[in-house]
CSV table of C-alpha atoms in Angstrom, one decimal:
chain,number,residue,atom,x,y,z
A,1,MET,CA,0.0,0.0,0.0
A,2,LYS,CA,1.6,3.3,-1.1
A,3,GLN,CA,1.8,6.2,1.3
A,4,LYS,CA,3.2,9.6,0.5
A,5,GLY,CA,4.5,12.2,2.9
A,6,ILE,CA,7.5,13.7,4.4
A,7,MET,CA,9.6,11.0,5.8
A,8,LEU,CA,12.2,10.9,8.6
A,9,ASN,CA,15.6,12.1,7.3
A,10,THR,CA,18.1,9.6,8.5
A,11,THR,CA,20.1,9.3,5.3
A,12,GLY,CA,23.8,9.6,5.8
A,13,ILE,CA,23.6,9.8,9.6
A,14,ASP,CA,25.5,7.3,11.7
A,15,ILE,CA,23.5,7.0,14.9
A,16,ASP,CA,26.4,5.3,16.7
A,17,ARG,CA,28.4,8.6,16.6
A,18,SER,CA,28.8,10.4,19.9
A,19,ILE,CA,26.2,12.9,21.0
A,20,ASP,CA,28.7,15.8,20.8
A,21,GLU,CA,29.6,14.8,17.2
A,22,ILE,CA,25.9,14.7,16.1
A,23,GLY,CA,25.3,18.1,17.7
A,24,ASP,CA,22.2,19.8,16.3
A,25,GLU,CA,21.7,17.5,13.3
A,26,HIS,CA,18.1,16.6,12.9
A,27,ILE,CA,18.1,12.8,13.5
A,28,GLY,CA,15.1,10.4,13.5
A,29,THR,CA,15.4,6.7,14.0
A,30,SER,CA,11.9,5.3,14.1
A,31,HIS,CA,8.3,5.8,12.9
A,32,GLU,CA,7.2,4.7,16.4
A,33,THR,CA,8.1,6.6,19.5
A,34,PRO,CA,11.3,4.9,20.9
A,35,LEU,CA,10.2,3.2,24.1
A,36,ARG,CA,11.7,0.5,26.3
A,37,GLU,CA,9.8,-2.7,26.8
A,38,ASP,CA,9.4,-2.0,30.5
A,39,ALA,CA,8.2,1.6,29.9
A,40,PHE,CA,4.8,1.1,31.7
A,41,GLU,CA,5.8,-1.3,34.5
A,42,MET,CA,6.3,1.7,36.9
A,43,ASP,CA,3.1,3.4,38.1
A,44,ASP,CA,2.6,7.2,37.7
A,45,GLU,CA,3.2,8.1,41.3
A,46,LEU,CA,6.6,6.4,41.4
A,47,LYS,CA,7.5,8.0,38.1
A,48,MET,CA,6.7,11.4,39.6
A,49,GLU,CA,8.7,10.7,42.8
A,50,LEU,CA,11.8,9.8,40.8
A,51,ILE,CA,11.5,12.7,38.4
A,52,GLU,CA,11.0,15.0,41.3
A,53,LYS,CA,14.2,13.7,42.9
A,54,HIS,CA,16.3,13.9,39.8
A,55,PHE,CA,15.0,17.4,38.8
A,56,LYS,CA,15.8,18.6,42.3
A,57,ASP,CA,19.4,17.4,41.6
A,58,ILE,CA,19.4,19.2,38.3
A,59,MET,CA,18.3,22.5,39.9
A,60,HIS,CA,20.9,22.0,42.7
A,61,VAL,CA,23.7,21.5,40.1
A,62,LEU,CA,22.6,24.7,38.4
A,63,GLY,CA,23.1,26.5,41.7
A,64,LEU,CA,19.4,27.3,42.4
A,65,ASP,CA,18.4,27.8,46.0
A,66,LEU,CA,15.8,25.1,46.7
A,67,THR,CA,14.8,26.6,50.0
A,68,ASP,CA,13.4,29.7,48.3
A,69,ASP,CA,9.6,29.8,48.4
A,70,SER,CA,9.3,30.2,44.7
A,71,LEU,CA,11.6,27.3,43.8
A,72,LYS,CA,11.1,24.6,46.5
A,73,GLY,CA,7.9,23.3,44.9
A,74,THR,CA,9.3,23.3,41.3
A,75,PRO,CA,10.6,19.7,41.2
A,76,ARG,CA,7.2,18.3,42.1
A,77,ARG,CA,5.4,20.6,39.7
A,78,VAL,CA,7.7,19.6,36.9
A,79,ALA,CA,7.3,15.9,37.7
A,80,LYS,CA,3.5,16.2,37.6
A,81,MET,CA,3.6,18.2,34.4
A,82,PHE,CA,5.8,15.6,32.7
A,83,VAL,CA,3.8,12.5,33.7
A,84,GLN,CA,0.2,13.8,33.8
A,85,GLU,CA,0.2,16.5,31.1
A,86,VAL,CA,2.8,17.2,28.5
A,87,PHE,CA,4.1,13.5,28.1
A,88,SER,CA,0.8,11.8,29.0
A,89,GLY,CA,0.6,10.5,25.4
A,90,LEU,CA,3.4,8.1,26.0
A,91,ASP,CA,1.1,5.8,28.1
A,92,PRO,CA,-1.4,3.7,26.1
A,93,LYS,CA,-3.9,4.0,28.9
A,94,ASN,CA,-4.4,7.6,28.0
A,95,LYS,CA,-5.3,6.9,24.3
A,96,PRO,CA,-8.7,8.3,23.5
A,97,GLU,CA,-11.5,5.9,23.1
A,98,ILE,CA,-13.0,6.3,19.6
A,99,LYS,CA,-16.5,5.2,18.6
A,100,LEU,CA,-17.4,4.9,15.0
A,101,PHE,CA,-20.7,5.9,13.6
A,102,GLU,CA,-22.4,4.8,10.4
A,103,ASN,CA,-22.3,7.5,7.7
A,104,LYS,CA,-26.1,7.7,7.5
A,105,TYR,CA,-26.0,10.9,5.6
A,106,LYS,CA,-24.1,9.1,2.8
A,107,TYR,CA,-21.7,12.1,2.8
A,108,SER,CA,-19.1,11.1,0.2
A,109,GLU,CA,-16.9,14.2,0.1
A,110,MET,CA,-13.9,14.9,2.2
A,111,LEU,CA,-14.3,16.0,5.8
A,112,VAL,CA,-11.7,18.5,6.9
A,113,GLU,CA,-10.9,19.4,10.5
A,114,LYS,CA,-8.4,22.3,10.3
A,115,ASP,CA,-6.5,24.6,12.7
A,116,ILE,CA,-6.3,22.0,15.5
A,117,THR,CA,-3.9,23.7,18.0
A,118,PHE,CA,-1.4,21.3,19.5
A,119,PHE,CA,1.6,21.6,21.9
A,120,SER,CA,4.3,19.0,21.8
A,121,HIS,CA,8.0,18.8,22.8
A,122,CYS,CA,11.1,18.3,20.7
A,123,GLU,CA,12.7,15.0,21.7
A,124,HIS,CA,16.2,16.4,21.0
A,125,HIS,CA,16.1,19.3,23.5
A,126,PHE,CA,12.8,18.8,25.4
A,127,VAL,CA,11.5,22.3,24.4
A,128,PRO,CA,8.1,23.1,23.0
A,129,ILE,CA,6.9,22.5,19.4
A,130,TYR,CA,3.5,24.2,18.8
A,131,GLY,CA,1.3,24.8,15.9
A,132,LYS,CA,-1.7,23.7,13.9
A,133,ALA,CA,-2.7,20.4,12.5
A,134,HIS,CA,-5.0,20.0,9.5
A,135,VAL,CA,-6.7,16.6,9.0
A,136,ALA,CA,-9.0,15.3,6.3
A,137,TYR,CA,-10.6,11.9,5.5
A,138,ILE,CA,-13.1,10.5,3.0
A,139,SER,CA,-15.5,8.1,4.6
A,140,ASN,CA,-15.9,4.6,3.3
A,141,GLY,CA,-19.0,4.0,5.4
A,142,ASN,CA,-18.0,5.2,8.9
A,143,VAL,CA,-17.4,8.5,10.6
A,144,ILE,CA,-16.0,9.7,14.0
A,145,GLY,CA,-17.0,12.6,16.2
A,146,LEU,CA,-15.2,15.8,15.3
A,147,SER,CA,-13.7,16.2,18.7
A,148,LYS,CA,-12.1,12.8,18.5
A,149,ILE,CA,-9.9,14.0,15.7
A,150,ASN,CA,-8.6,16.7,18.0
A,151,ARG,CA,-8.1,14.1,20.7
A,152,ILE,CA,-6.0,11.9,18.4
A,153,VAL,CA,-3.8,14.8,17.5
A,154,GLN,CA,-3.4,15.8,21.2
A,155,TYR,CA,-2.6,12.2,22.2
A,156,PHE,CA,0.3,11.8,19.8
A,157,ALA,CA,1.5,15.3,20.4
A,158,LYS,CA,1.8,14.8,24.2
A,159,ARG,CA,5.1,13.0,24.1
A,160,PRO,CA,8.7,13.8,23.1
A,161,GLN,CA,8.4,14.1,19.3
A,162,VAL,CA,9.8,14.9,15.9
A,163,GLN,CA,7.3,16.6,13.6
A,164,GLU,CA,7.7,14.0,10.9
A,165,ARG,CA,6.8,11.2,13.2
A,166,LEU,CA,3.9,13.1,14.7
A,167,THR,CA,2.4,13.6,11.3
A,168,MET,CA,2.7,10.0,10.3
A,169,GLN,CA,1.4,8.7,13.6
A,170,ILE,CA,-1.8,10.8,13.3
A,171,GLY,CA,-2.3,9.7,9.7
A,172,ASN,CA,-1.8,6.0,10.3
A,173,GLU,CA,-4.0,6.1,13.4
A,174,LEU,CA,-6.9,7.6,11.5
A,175,LYS,CA,-6.4,5.1,8.6
A,176,GLU,CA,-6.7,2.2,11.1
A,177,ILE,CA,-9.6,3.6,13.1
A,178,LEU,CA,-11.7,4.6,10.0
A,179,GLY,CA,-10.8,1.7,7.9
A,180,THR,CA,-10.0,3.9,4.9
A,181,ASP,CA,-6.8,4.8,3.0
A,182,ASP,CA,-8.2,8.2,2.2
A,183,VAL,CA,-6.5,10.3,4.8
A,184,ALA,CA,-4.5,13.5,4.8
A,185,VAL,CA,-2.6,15.4,7.5
A,186,VAL,CA,-0.6,18.6,7.3
A,187,ILE,CA,1.2,20.1,10.3
A,188,ASP,CA,2.5,23.7,10.4
A,189,ALA,CA,4.6,24.3,13.5
A,190,HIS,CA,7.1,26.4,15.4
A,191,HIS,CA,10.0,24.8,17.0
A,192,MET,CA,11.4,26.5,20.1
A,193,CYS,CA,14.7,24.6,19.7
A,194,VAL,CA,15.1,26.8,16.6
A,195,SER,CA,13.7,30.0,17.8
A,196,SER,CA,14.8,30.2,21.5
A,197,ARG,CA,18.3,28.6,21.1
A,198,GLY,CA,20.8,27.6,18.4
A,199,VAL,CA,20.1,29.7,15.3
A,200,LYS,CA,17.4,31.7,17.1
A,201,ASP,CA,15.2,32.2,14.1
A,202,VAL,CA,11.9,33.3,15.5
A,203,ASN,CA,10.1,33.5,12.1
A,204,SER,CA,10.7,30.1,10.5
A,205,LYS,CA,8.1,27.4,10.6
A,206,THR,CA,8.2,23.7,9.6
A,207,VAL,CA,5.5,22.0,7.5
A,208,THR,CA,5.1,18.2,7.2
A,209,SER,CA,2.5,16.2,5.3
A,210,PHE,CA,0.9,12.7,5.1
A,211,TYR,CA,-1.1,11.8,2.1
A,212,SER,CA,-2.7,8.4,1.5
A,213,GLY,CA,-5.3,6.9,-0.8
A,214,LYS,CA,-7.0,9.4,-3.0
A,215,PHE,CA,-5.0,12.3,-1.4
A,216,ASP,CA,-1.9,10.6,-2.7
A,217,LYS,CA,-3.1,9.4,-6.1
A,218,ASP,CA,-5.4,12.2,-7.1
A,219,ASP,CA,-3.8,15.6,-7.5
A,220,SER,CA,-7.2,17.3,-7.6
A,221,THR,CA,-8.2,15.8,-4.3
A,222,ARG,CA,-5.0,16.9,-2.6
A,223,LYS,CA,-5.4,20.4,-4.2
A,224,GLU,CA,-8.9,20.6,-2.9
A,225,PHE,CA,-7.7,19.7,0.6
A,226,MET,CA,-5.0,22.4,0.5
A,227,GLN,CA,-7.6,25.0,-0.6
A,228,TYR,CA,-9.6,24.3,2.5
A,229,VAL,CA,-6.5,24.5,4.7
A,230,THR,CA,-5.6,27.9,3.4
A,231,MET,CA,-9.2,29.2,3.3
A,232,GLN,CA,-9.8,32.1,5.8
């Protein structure tokens, strides 16, 4: 089954090189989020306790005064944020439950959910990626509630990510849920690892795409989708 989209750029990169040698090169190694086999054996409370301890150590190394009223609660706050919020999409138990509905209206045109705001984190520096996702599908007999499309985007965004992988994970998940190849995803995002550090370019954005089925094979279908995406 043919899929078209922007793929992870690993060509020519030796992943065995040292971290210092790789530097700021954009490296991706997997279409799936890299997770250890024992990733979910530890419960959330223990994860937060350990993260709190280690983040306290980081703050201490940086020279911060952990007895200060403003800082002493920070390690716990960061631990809760990591586990319960910004990286909650790592845990399959947080995957949204999706119920399919029969397409009783017999609507045969594309359905587009655009300008879905998402916040993620770059897995290379753990700083925010934020932007808009635009999603479309053509029903082959079933539909899902509109809010569920947003929830799918949020679920995969709430983990350390690279934008290419995020785009493909959303597209493949929708294909599987809806039982159709006719899916398109475009993501337009800002990367804080580009704007707040490194090159410090505050104006650039990154666009990635996933096209499958009619969106891949039919130029007019893809063009129609992009017209909706750019429509004000």
